[in-house]
């Protein structure tokens, strides 16, 4: 990586949707392309360099010694993607921030700067999302978690409908069961060559802010097996290993076994039809160039 050679930020690709829908995995795969850098959830940059204030104060893989983020300071947030392209020498930045107002601001800003932006909407069966959320935050009120999910999906639907650029809606299930097909359609959307080794995302160097630590732990696991010269610093992250998880992509349907029947009943009362409608919806829009 040589930051003396200027690299222009040509494209920014956003992955939106509800948390726990597979965006970390998709980001890591796209970020394994030779032209792309996966920045993680860039709205977490507000926590960068803060001492012990938040779990997302630095790169989720390397920790404080990250070659990308350790001395990354920015005066104007409007230059974020430009600075990331310079730093990483990659013309395409992938951002999986879920926060709607952050996304809106970035999209407007990129339009002003004449940088092409893309929007991928990754959605998943709400029952899977709720189950993952409740597994992570055990004391949450299930009713509130369901309501929050509905609100977030409605807002995300709106931003997707209003987005003027090239965009694609994909279902987590289809992505997890047939990642090659999904990723090929995404590289087509982004106008870049499909690189088959992208699917082996765990072989590459990554520096995401925020995101799912379980998925990220696969990188640490793979690189520890591969070599002791890994750029990834192994630390207390070890305890997060998915012990029995294969390195390749696995369709997570744990909700079918784990979700409490009373919560499932509540979900059906609040959101059954809403969820059905969401799962039917898969769209692809590519502009003719
Ligand atoms: Zn890093």
Coordinates of C-alpha atoms and ligand atoms in Angstrom, one line a residue:
X1 CA 0.0 0.0 0.0
X2 CA 1.5 3.3 -1.1
X3 CA -0.4 6.4 -0.1
X4 CA 1.9 8.6 -2.2
X5 CA 0.2 7.6 -5.4
X6 CA -3.1 9.5 -5.6
X7 CA -6.1 7.1 -6.0
X8 CA -9.4 8.7 -6.9
X9 CA -12.6 7.7 -5.2
X10 CA -14.7 6.6 -8.2
X11 CA -17.6 4.8 -6.6
X12 CA -19.2 4.2 -3.2
X13 CA -21.4 1.2 -2.7
X14 CA -23.8 1.3 0.3
X15 CA -25.3 -1.9 1.8
X16 CA -28.4 -1.0 3.7
X17 CA -31.0 -3.0 5.6
X18 CA -31.8 -4.1 9.1
X19 CA -28.8 -5.2 11.3
X20 CA -28.3 -9.0 11.5
X21 CA -29.2 -9.4 7.8
X22 CA -25.7 -10.6 6.5
X23 CA -24.3 -7.2 5.6
X24 CA -20.9 -7.8 7.3
X25 CA -20.4 -11.0 5.2
X26 CA -21.5 -9.3 2.0
X27 CA -19.2 -6.3 2.7
X28 CA -16.3 -8.6 3.4
X29 CA -16.9 -10.4 0.1
X30 CA -17.2 -7.2 -1.9
X31 CA -14.2 -5.8 -0.1
X32 CA -12.1 -8.8 -1.3
X33 CA -12.3 -7.6 -4.8
X34 CA -9.1 -6.1 -6.0
X35 CA -10.7 -2.6 -6.6
X36 CA -12.7 -2.4 -3.4
X37 CA -12.2 -1.6 0.2
X38 CA -14.8 -2.5 2.8
X39 CA -14.8 0.2 5.4
X40 CA -17.5 -1.5 7.6
X41 CA -20.1 0.9 9.1
X42 CA -18.5 4.3 8.5
X43 CA -20.9 6.1 10.8
X44 CA -18.8 4.4 13.6
X45 CA -16.0 6.9 12.7
X46 CA -17.4 9.1 15.4
X47 CA -16.0 6.6 17.9
X48 CA -12.6 6.4 16.3
X49 CA -9.7 7.1 18.6
X50 CA -11.9 7.6 21.7
X51 CA -10.3 6.0 24.7
X52 CA -12.4 3.0 26.0
X53 CA -15.6 4.9 25.2
X54 CA -17.1 2.4 22.8
X55 CA -16.4 -1.1 21.5
X56 CA -16.1 0.4 18.0
X57 CA -13.2 2.8 18.6
X58 CA -11.1 1.1 16.0
X59 CA -10.7 -1.7 13.4
X60 CA -12.7 -4.8 14.4
X61 CA -9.9 -7.1 13.1
X62 CA -6.6 -5.5 14.1
X63 CA -7.5 -3.4 17.1
X64 CA -5.5 -0.2 17.8
X65 CA -2.6 -1.1 15.5
X66 CA -4.7 -1.1 12.4
X67 CA -2.7 0.2 9.4
X68 CA -5.8 1.9 7.9
X69 CA -7.5 3.5 10.9
X70 CA -4.8 3.9 13.6
X71 CA -3.8 7.4 12.3
X72 CA -6.8 8.2 10.2
X73 CA -8.0 11.7 11.1
X74 CA -10.3 13.7 8.9
X75 CA -11.2 17.4 9.1
X76 CA -14.2 17.3 6.9
X77 CA -16.5 14.2 6.9
X78 CA -17.5 15.1 3.3
X79 CA -14.0 13.9 2.3
X80 CA -14.3 10.5 4.0
X81 CA -14.5 8.3 0.9
X82 CA -11.9 10.3 -1.0
X83 CA -9.5 9.9 2.0
X84 CA -10.3 6.2 2.2
X85 CA -9.5 5.7 -1.4
X86 CA -6.2 7.5 -1.0
X87 CA -5.3 5.5 2.1
X88 CA -6.3 2.1 0.8
X89 CA -5.4 2.7 -2.9
X90 CA -8.8 1.3 -3.9
X91 CA -11.2 3.3 -6.1
X92 CA -14.4 1.7 -4.7
X93 CA -15.4 2.0 -1.1
X94 CA -18.1 -0.3 0.4
X95 CA -20.0 1.1 3.4
X96 CA -22.6 -1.0 5.3
X97 CA -23.9 1.8 7.6
X98 CA -27.5 1.1 8.5
X99 CA -28.4 4.5 10.0
X100 CA -30.8 6.2 7.6
X101 CA -29.9 9.8 8.2
X102 CA -26.2 9.0 7.8
X103 CA -27.0 7.3 4.5
X104 CA -29.1 10.2 3.2
X105 CA -26.4 12.7 4.0
X106 CA -23.6 10.7 2.3
X107 CA -25.7 10.1 -0.8
X108 CA -26.5 13.8 -1.2
X109 CA -22.8 14.7 -0.6
X110 CA -21.6 12.2 -3.2
X111 CA -24.0 13.5 -5.7
X112 CA -22.6 17.0 -5.2
X113 CA -19.1 15.6 -5.7
X114 CA -20.1 13.7 -8.8
X115 CA -19.0 10.4 -7.3
X116 CA -21.2 7.5 -8.5
X117 CA -23.0 5.8 -5.6
X118 CA -24.8 2.5 -5.6
X119 CA -27.3 1.1 -3.1
X120 CA -27.7 -2.6 -2.2
X121 CA -30.6 -3.4 0.1
X122 CA -30.0 -6.7 1.8
X123 CA -33.0 -8.0 3.6
X124 CA -33.8 -11.1 5.6
X125 CA -36.8 -12.9 7.1
X126 CA -37.7 -10.8 10.1
X127 CA -37.9 -13.8 12.4
X128 CA -34.2 -14.4 11.8
X129 CA -33.4 -10.8 12.5
X130 CA -35.4 -10.7 15.7
X131 CA -33.8 -14.0 16.9
X132 CA -30.3 -12.7 16.3
X133 CA -31.1 -9.4 18.0
X134 CA -32.5 -11.2 21.1
X135 CA -29.5 -13.5 21.2
X136 CA -27.2 -10.5 21.3
X137 CA -29.2 -8.3 23.6
X138 CA -30.8 -10.8 25.9
X139 CA -32.6 -8.3 28.1
X140 CA -34.4 -6.6 25.2
X141 CA -38.2 -6.4 25.1
X142 CA -39.2 -8.6 22.2
X143 CA -42.2 -6.4 21.4
X144 CA -39.9 -3.4 21.1
X145 CA -37.4 -5.3 19.0
X146 CA -40.2 -6.3 16.5
X147 CA -41.5 -2.7 16.4
X148 CA -38.0 -1.3 15.9
X149 CA -37.4 -3.8 13.0
X150 CA -40.7 -2.7 11.3
X151 CA -39.8 1.0 11.6
X152 CA -36.3 0.4 10.2
X153 CA -37.5 -1.6 7.3
X154 CA -40.1 1.0 6.4
X155 CA -37.4 3.7 6.4
X156 CA -35.1 1.6 4.4
X157 CA -37.8 0.8 1.9
X158 CA -38.3 4.5 1.5
X159 CA -34.6 5.4 1.0
X160 CA -34.3 2.5 -1.6
X161 CA -37.4 3.7 -3.5
X162 CA -36.1 7.3 -3.5
X163 CA -32.5 6.4 -4.5
X164 CA -31.8 7.7 -8.0
X165 CA -28.7 5.6 -8.9
X166 CA -28.1 2.0 -9.6
X167 CA -29.5 -0.2 -6.9
X168 CA -30.4 -3.8 -6.1
X169 CA -32.5 -5.5 -3.5
X170 CA -31.3 -9.0 -2.5
X171 CA -32.6 -11.5 0.0
X172 CA -30.1 -12.9 2.6
X173 CA -31.4 -16.4 2.0
X174 CA -30.6 -16.3 -1.8
X175 CA -27.2 -14.7 -1.1
X176 CA -26.3 -17.4 1.5
X177 CA -27.5 -20.3 -0.6
X178 CA -26.1 -19.1 -3.8
X179 CA -23.4 -16.5 -3.0
X180 CA -21.7 -16.9 -6.4
X181 CA -24.8 -15.9 -8.4
X182 CA -25.6 -13.0 -6.0
X183 CA -22.1 -11.7 -6.0
X184 CA -21.9 -11.9 -9.8
X185 CA -25.0 -9.8 -10.1
X186 CA -23.5 -7.3 -7.7
X187 CA -20.2 -7.0 -9.6
X188 CA -22.3 -6.5 -12.7
X189 CA -24.2 -3.7 -11.0
X190 CA -20.9 -2.1 -10.0
X191 CA -19.4 -2.6 -13.5
X192 CA -16.4 -4.6 -12.3
X193 CA -15.2 -8.0 -13.2
X194 CA -16.3 -10.9 -11.0
X195 CA -13.3 -12.3 -9.2
X196 CA -14.1 -15.9 -8.0
X197 CA -11.6 -15.7 -5.1
X198 CA -13.8 -12.9 -3.6
X199 CA -15.9 -15.6 -2.1
X200 CA -12.9 -16.7 0.0
X201 CA -13.1 -13.4 1.8
X202 CA -11.3 -14.8 4.8
X203 CA -8.0 -15.1 2.8
X204 CA -7.8 -11.3 2.4
X205 CA -6.8 -8.4 4.6
X206 CA -9.8 -6.4 6.0
X207 CA -10.2 -3.4 8.2
X208 CA -13.9 -2.9 9.0
X209 CA -15.3 -0.5 11.6
X210 CA -18.3 -2.1 13.4
X211 CA -20.2 -5.1 12.1
X212 CA -20.7 -8.7 13.1
X213 CA -17.8 -10.0 15.2
X214 CA -18.9 -13.7 14.6
X215 CA -18.4 -13.3 10.8
X216 CA -15.2 -11.3 11.3
X217 CA -13.8 -14.0 13.6
X218 CA -13.7 -16.4 10.5
X219 CA -11.0 -14.2 9.0
X220 CA -8.9 -14.4 12.2
X221 CA -9.5 -18.2 12.3
X222 CA -8.5 -18.7 8.6
X223 CA -5.5 -16.5 8.8
X224 CA -4.2 -18.0 11.9
X225 CA -4.4 -21.4 10.2
X226 CA -2.7 -20.1 7.1
X227 CA 0.4 -18.3 8.5
X228 CA 1.9 -16.7 11.4
X229 CA 2.7 -13.7 9.3
X230 CA -0.9 -12.6 9.1
X231 CA -1.5 -8.9 9.1
X232 CA -4.3 -9.6 11.6
X233 CA -3.4 -9.3 15.2
X234 CA -4.8 -12.1 17.2
X235 CA -6.0 -10.9 20.6
X236 CA -8.9 -11.3 22.9
X237 CA -11.0 -11.7 19.8
X238 CA -10.2 -15.4 20.0
X239 CA -13.0 -16.0 22.4
X240 CA -15.5 -15.0 19.7
X241 CA -14.5 -17.8 17.3
X242 CA -17.4 -19.6 15.8
X243 CA -15.9 -22.9 16.9
X244 CA -17.8 -25.2 14.5
X245 CA -18.5 -22.8 11.7
X246 CA -16.9 -23.7 8.4
X247 CA -15.0 -20.9 6.7
X248 CA -17.3 -20.8 3.7
X249 CA -20.7 -19.1 3.7
X250 CA -23.4 -20.9 5.8
X251 CA -27.1 -20.2 5.7
X252 CA -28.1 -19.2 9.2
X253 CA -31.6 -20.4 10.1
X254 CA -31.1 -20.8 13.8
X255 CA -34.3 -18.9 14.5
X256 CA -36.3 -22.0 13.5
X257 CA -34.9 -23.8 16.6
X258 CA -34.2 -21.0 18.9
X259 CA -37.1 -18.5 18.7
X260 CA -39.4 -18.9 21.6
X261 CA -43.0 -19.9 20.4
X262 CA -44.5 -17.0 22.4
X263 CA -42.2 -14.5 20.6
X264 CA -43.0 -16.1 17.3
X265 CA -46.7 -15.7 18.1
X266 CA -46.1 -12.1 18.9
X267 CA -44.2 -11.6 15.7
X268 CA -47.0 -13.1 13.7
X269 CA -49.6 -10.9 15.3
X270 CA -47.5 -7.8 14.6
X271 CA -45.7 -8.4 11.4
X272 CA -46.6 -11.6 9.5
X273 CA -48.1 -9.9 6.5
X274 CA -45.4 -7.2 6.5
X275 CA -42.7 -9.9 6.6
X276 CA -44.3 -11.9 3.8
X277 CA -44.5 -8.8 1.6
X278 CA -40.8 -8.0 2.3
X279 CA -39.7 -11.6 1.4
X280 CA -41.5 -11.5 -2.0
X281 CA -39.7 -8.3 -3.0
X282 CA -36.4 -8.6 -5.0
X283 CA -35.5 -5.9 -7.4
X284 CA -32.7 -5.1 -9.7
X285 CA -32.2 -1.8 -11.5
X286 CA -29.2 -1.2 -13.6
X287 CA -28.9 1.9 -15.8
X288 CA -27.9 1.6 -19.3
X289 CA -24.5 3.4 -19.8
Ligands
LIG1 ZN1 -7.4 -3.1 10.7

